C-alpha atoms as one frame of an Amber mdcrd trajectory, in Angstrom:
protein
   0.031   0.059  -0.144   1.338   3.414  -1.035   0.005   6.692  -0.182  -1.319
   6.913  -3.811  -3.805   4.134  -3.209  -4.751   5.910   0.203  -8.059   7.564
   0.443  -8.808  11.106   1.219 -11.625  13.210   2.932 -12.874  16.793   1.115
 -15.649  17.766   3.008 -18.654  15.464   1.970 -16.214  13.674  -0.577 -14.272
  10.274   0.445 -11.950  10.304  -2.247 -10.864   6.274  -2.433  -7.267   7.099
  -3.910  -5.313   9.837  -4.900  -5.554   9.817  -8.626  -7.758  12.227 -10.557
  -8.839  12.004 -14.291  -8.577  15.696 -14.923 -10.776  17.619 -17.414  -9.972
  16.511 -21.194 -11.707  18.206 -23.989 -13.199  15.640 -25.945 -15.316  17.050
 -28.453 -17.710  14.104 -28.110 -21.055  16.171 -27.183 -23.538  17.608 -29.395
 -23.879  21.021 -30.925 -26.425  21.937 -28.037 -23.858  20.991 -25.459 -25.765
  17.435 -24.788 -24.065  14.408 -23.584 -23.850  11.353 -26.045 -23.451   7.815
 -25.899 -19.700   8.617 -26.764 -19.292  10.568 -23.674 -20.657   7.952 -21.457
 -18.477   5.331 -23.000 -15.123   7.490 -22.486 -16.043   8.153 -18.715 -17.028
   5.139 -17.987 -13.879   3.581 -19.278 -11.745   6.018 -17.194 -13.819   6.103
 -14.003 -13.049   2.216 -12.727  -9.928   2.800 -10.604  -9.331   6.494 -10.493
 -10.495   8.306  -7.017 -11.989  11.363  -8.665 -13.335  12.171 -11.995 -13.499
  16.098 -13.216 -15.645  16.122 -16.160 -14.462  18.346 -19.307 -15.054  22.025
 -19.577 -18.893  22.476 -19.532 -20.047  25.890 -20.875 -21.980  28.116 -18.666
 -23.100  30.170 -21.498 -24.220  28.897 -25.210 -21.480  30.899 -26.762 -18.883
  29.653 -24.148 -17.664  26.258 -25.478 -14.026  25.573 -26.311 -14.834  23.388
 -29.139 -18.042  22.522 -31.078 -19.373  19.407 -28.934 -18.276  21.316 -25.591
 -20.865  19.897 -23.029 -22.982  22.552 -21.421 -25.218  23.751 -18.248 -26.391
  26.937 -19.219 -30.087  25.579 -18.967 -32.018  22.983 -17.539 -32.419  20.397
 -20.429 -28.706  19.954 -20.066 -29.597  18.146 -16.350 -31.046  15.215 -17.635
 -28.059  14.162 -19.778 -25.321  15.201 -17.031 -27.407  13.144 -14.229 -26.708
  10.023 -16.445 -23.042  10.913 -16.564 -22.569  11.450 -12.810 -24.186   8.348
 -12.148 -21.954   6.178 -14.722 -18.818   7.793 -12.901 -20.006   7.419  -9.442
 -21.060   3.361 -10.259 -17.670   3.138 -11.411 -16.400   3.784  -7.879 -15.143
   7.471  -8.507 -16.325  10.594  -7.239 -17.649  13.162  -9.965 -17.207  16.583
 -10.091 -18.008  19.191 -13.293 -15.393  21.755 -14.676 -17.543  25.206 -15.509
 -15.706  27.517 -17.748 -16.512  30.333 -20.266 -13.810  30.147 -23.165 -14.220
  34.080 -23.818 -12.611  34.973 -27.059 -10.716  31.033 -27.507 -14.406  30.054
 -28.249 -15.718  28.188 -31.291 -17.125  30.674 -33.706 -21.060  31.121 -33.150
 -23.357  32.413 -36.181 -26.254  34.397 -35.012 -24.596  34.542 -31.066 -22.671
  37.346 -29.618 -19.962  35.691 -28.610 -16.052  36.318 -27.876 -16.251  37.876
 -24.490 -13.036  39.323 -23.388 -11.854  41.501 -20.547  -9.341  44.085 -22.632
 -10.404  42.966 -26.120  -7.124  40.591 -26.647  -7.696  38.250 -29.777  -6.792
  34.594 -29.486  -7.948  33.171 -33.058  -8.123  35.011 -36.250 -12.325  33.896
 -36.550 -13.335  35.069 -33.216 -13.265  39.043 -32.694 -13.221  39.997 -29.162
 -16.172  41.940 -27.245 -14.815  43.843 -24.113 -17.374  42.855 -21.458 -19.141
  45.821 -20.211 -20.744  45.329 -16.179 -24.152  44.043 -17.352 -21.942  41.563
 -19.425 -19.661  40.529 -16.369 -23.014  40.328 -13.832 -25.002  37.951 -16.213
 -21.592  35.947 -16.463 -21.690  36.089 -12.581 -25.175  34.404 -12.497 -24.612
  32.120 -14.982 -21.894  30.523 -13.325 -23.870  30.016 -10.019 -26.807  28.727
 -12.054 -24.465  26.366 -13.686 -23.214  24.995 -10.270 -26.577  24.492  -9.192
 -27.389  22.625 -12.345 -24.438  20.277 -11.663 -25.631  19.832  -7.932 -28.698
  18.994  -8.898 -27.593  16.796 -11.676 -25.738  14.809  -8.767 -22.292  15.837
  -9.122 -20.092  15.680  -5.973 -18.332  18.815  -6.615 -18.138  21.676  -9.118
 -14.714  22.883 -10.293 -14.447  26.423 -11.884 -12.109  26.947 -14.567  -9.702
  29.862 -13.971  -6.644  28.825 -15.742  -5.442  28.332 -19.348  -5.981  31.508
 -20.844 -10.126  30.942 -21.147 -12.079  33.858 -19.852 -11.749  33.796 -16.247
  -7.896  33.249 -16.443  -7.751  36.394 -19.085  -9.328  38.488 -15.819  -6.479
  36.875 -14.006  -3.336  37.652 -15.940  -1.825  41.204 -16.391  -1.119  39.967
 -19.823  -4.858  40.082 -21.103  -6.629  42.232 -18.234  -5.753  46.052 -18.650
  -9.114  47.196 -17.395  -9.234  50.450 -15.474 -12.483  49.498 -13.742 -12.632
  47.480 -10.494 -12.155  44.303 -12.232  -8.514  45.283 -13.372  -5.127  46.604
 -11.683  -3.354  44.738  -9.506  -3.338  40.943  -8.694  -6.359  41.125  -6.140
  -8.151  43.693  -8.576  -8.111  41.210 -11.668  -9.128  38.444  -8.705 -12.247
  40.082  -8.524 -14.522  38.708 -10.920 -13.415  34.823  -9.748 -13.842  35.777
  -6.296 -17.529  37.351  -6.930 -18.291  34.024  -8.899 -16.829  31.946  -5.931
 -18.890  33.872  -3.597 -22.117  33.495  -5.337 -21.318  29.671  -6.182 -20.504
  28.938  -2.283 -23.723  30.857  -1.335 -26.145  29.264  -3.539 -24.699  25.548
  -2.921 -23.987  26.052   0.953 -20.728  25.554   3.041 -20.938  21.733   2.792
 -20.271  21.566  -1.149 -17.032  20.878  -2.595 -15.547  23.673  -4.539 -12.491
  23.242  -6.665 -10.809  26.113  -8.474  -8.287  25.692 -11.312  -5.664  28.270
 -11.516  -2.150  28.799 -13.733   0.667  28.649 -11.088   2.290  30.884 -13.802
   2.040  31.782 -17.344   5.557  31.164 -18.905   4.672  34.435 -21.435   6.391
  37.862 -21.024   4.164  39.756 -18.821   1.940  36.967 -17.896   0.973  35.905
 -14.242   3.724  35.211 -12.057   3.624  32.718  -9.048   3.496  35.985  -6.964
   0.099  36.936  -8.414  -1.153  33.546  -7.791  -0.455  33.115  -4.521  -2.129
  36.441  -3.805  -5.186  35.204  -5.971  -5.048  31.897  -4.144  -5.274  33.367
  -0.716  -8.230  35.384  -1.798 -10.152  32.465  -3.242  -9.291  30.444  -0.212
 -10.949  33.128   1.893 -13.900  32.952  -0.079 -14.387  29.291   0.196 -12.296
  27.124  -2.516 -11.464  23.858  -0.830  -9.352  22.242  -3.698  -6.728  24.025
  -5.902  -6.073  22.244  -9.471  -2.612  23.602 -10.031  -1.735  24.196 -13.694
   0.361  26.647 -15.783   0.957  27.948 -19.182   4.491  26.429 -20.430   5.211
  28.383 -23.508   3.452  31.116 -25.739   3.615  34.600 -27.421   2.268  36.860
 -30.172   1.390  36.005 -33.579   0.409  37.675 -36.862  -2.504  35.622 -38.466
  -4.386  37.256 -41.455  -3.197  40.298 -40.442  -3.966  39.807 -36.905  -2.282
  40.234 -33.433  -2.900  36.742 -31.894  -2.070  35.715 -28.451  -1.311  31.594
 -28.200  -0.159  29.962 -25.138   0.188  26.032 -24.507  -0.676  24.379 -21.231
   1.375  21.142 -22.295   4.773  20.383 -21.136   7.371  20.045 -23.848   8.319
  16.671 -24.609  12.026  17.371 -23.546  10.907  18.325 -19.868  10.636  15.419
 -17.263   7.573  14.450 -15.384   6.649  16.277 -12.361   8.173  19.229 -13.687
   4.992  21.176 -12.148   5.998  19.654  -8.869   8.058  22.669  -6.908   5.337
  25.213  -8.017   2.438  22.932  -7.009   4.073  22.449  -3.604   4.966  26.389
  -3.068   0.997  26.958  -3.578   0.038  24.046  -1.077   2.582  25.681   1.681
   1.372  29.098   1.249  -2.161  28.863   0.663  -2.658  25.767   2.789  -5.348
  24.213   1.038  -5.367  20.633  -0.981  -3.960  20.885  -4.157  -4.020  18.301
  -7.630  -0.649  18.267  -9.246  -0.400  17.832 -13.001   2.403  17.361 -15.715
   3.108  13.942 -16.779   2.534  12.023 -14.022   1.457   9.046 -16.409   5.089
   7.925 -16.780   6.372   5.051 -14.769   6.068   5.650 -10.999   6.007   9.763
 -11.316   2.679   9.738  -9.519   3.750   7.478  -6.646   6.865   9.420  -6.487
   5.456  12.620  -6.318   3.000  11.416  -3.564   5.949  10.333  -1.057   7.012
  13.539   0.695   3.025  14.204   1.596   3.164  17.720   0.369   0.531  17.126
  -2.408  -2.864  15.290  -2.011  -3.792  14.021  -5.452  -1.932  14.246  -8.661
  -3.804  14.236 -12.150  -3.360  12.034 -14.928  -4.846  12.951 -18.423  -3.160
  11.937 -21.884  -2.038   8.850 -20.504  -5.331   7.834 -19.510  -6.696   8.641
 -23.202  -4.161   6.099 -24.509  -4.546   3.274 -21.756  -7.637   3.744 -19.984
  -6.444   0.738 -17.509  -3.589   3.239 -16.690  -4.761   3.760 -13.412  -5.138
   0.419 -12.190  -1.694  -0.515 -13.319  -0.361   2.321 -11.299  -2.312   1.640
  -8.384  -1.157  -2.125  -8.533   2.513  -1.274  -9.172   2.352  -2.236 -12.725
   3.198   0.821 -14.390   5.696  -1.080 -16.865   2.526  -2.871 -18.208   1.036
   0.641 -19.189   0.755   1.666 -23.087   2.665   4.701 -23.076   1.457   7.924
 -24.304   3.577   9.078 -27.498   3.021  12.644 -26.546   2.625  13.129 -29.952
  -0.679  15.828 -29.237  -2.912  14.320 -31.649  -5.676  14.676 -28.924  -4.812
  18.040 -29.106  -4.617  18.378 -32.702  -7.982  16.992 -33.360 -10.037  19.117
 -31.214  -8.117  21.875 -32.586  -9.642  21.224 -35.868 -13.312  20.950 -33.913
 -13.360  17.494 -34.721 -13.737  14.413 -31.861 -10.863  13.669 -29.653  -8.754
  11.027 -31.492  -5.508   9.493 -30.425  -2.396   8.054 -32.213  -1.896   4.898
 -29.680  -5.376   4.271 -28.706  -7.251   3.916 -31.968 -10.445   2.561 -30.164
 -11.699   5.792 -28.799 -14.163   6.803 -27.014 -13.359   3.016 -25.497
């Protein structure tokens, strides 16, 4: 028995082990944000051994999806399908949380819908014109996050994760690179955190004190002018005070500005380069845990060998996420927990999973040709 196999109590949640399936955008939903049989198959196969599943980025507004097949919780028609999904995960023994998100100007283009909401008008793709949000837009967004959280709880999810990372809309408000506002939603790290704080505050009020709230945040953005670890520690403390129970620590590993179709575009990646070792984010995650004093999820190539077990040994990290490795070999968690990591079918790090959803088609894998299984 290793610490990786031990259980963990988080408020009402009792997690059977320390492995997490992180939110993986599949593009397997419908254009209306509904759960499909492919979604159910994908999560059934990957919920059998992990302790916690965080369902992929789920849009809180109809124009906020990352891909054409993003899941949704922007109206009550999504509840029946999401109820099936939560039950499917829980029937495998894992706990089920769902990530709530708005893609902002990183959204898929929408016809006849106002889309591309942004703090300051920074573009992320040439086919989406960013719209600078006014106060009414912001108030609507806060309300929609809280309503989506209520729907998630109604559907039976054990927790919700608010997505404040990877340069989607809330992340753009947190970052000095993309937030140049001069009202109370901009300024220093505390000012830039205002929108996230108001969302967490309202979600906490609606769901009560016992319901687990997760928050995904960039430890840092490795782009000139991006969010620093110092910024993140300020923001993390404020979010913890508002009621965030667990922090999902990630980062922007690289990025910068490009000219595409005569338009200045900001690009950023959350993927560790192939030549970076597993666990390259551990120091950042441990620093955050030490300062903020809330449980954390670590990410970053932990599906390689004994990387996940090794990361847990010093007791500074509560949970470890394995994502791409679980795409190519759904039995990876079982093999890791049993100490048979040498039997895993390894991820090739070819990023075909990213490339396919980037083209707006369902996620595919070079190694696992049987997806969604």
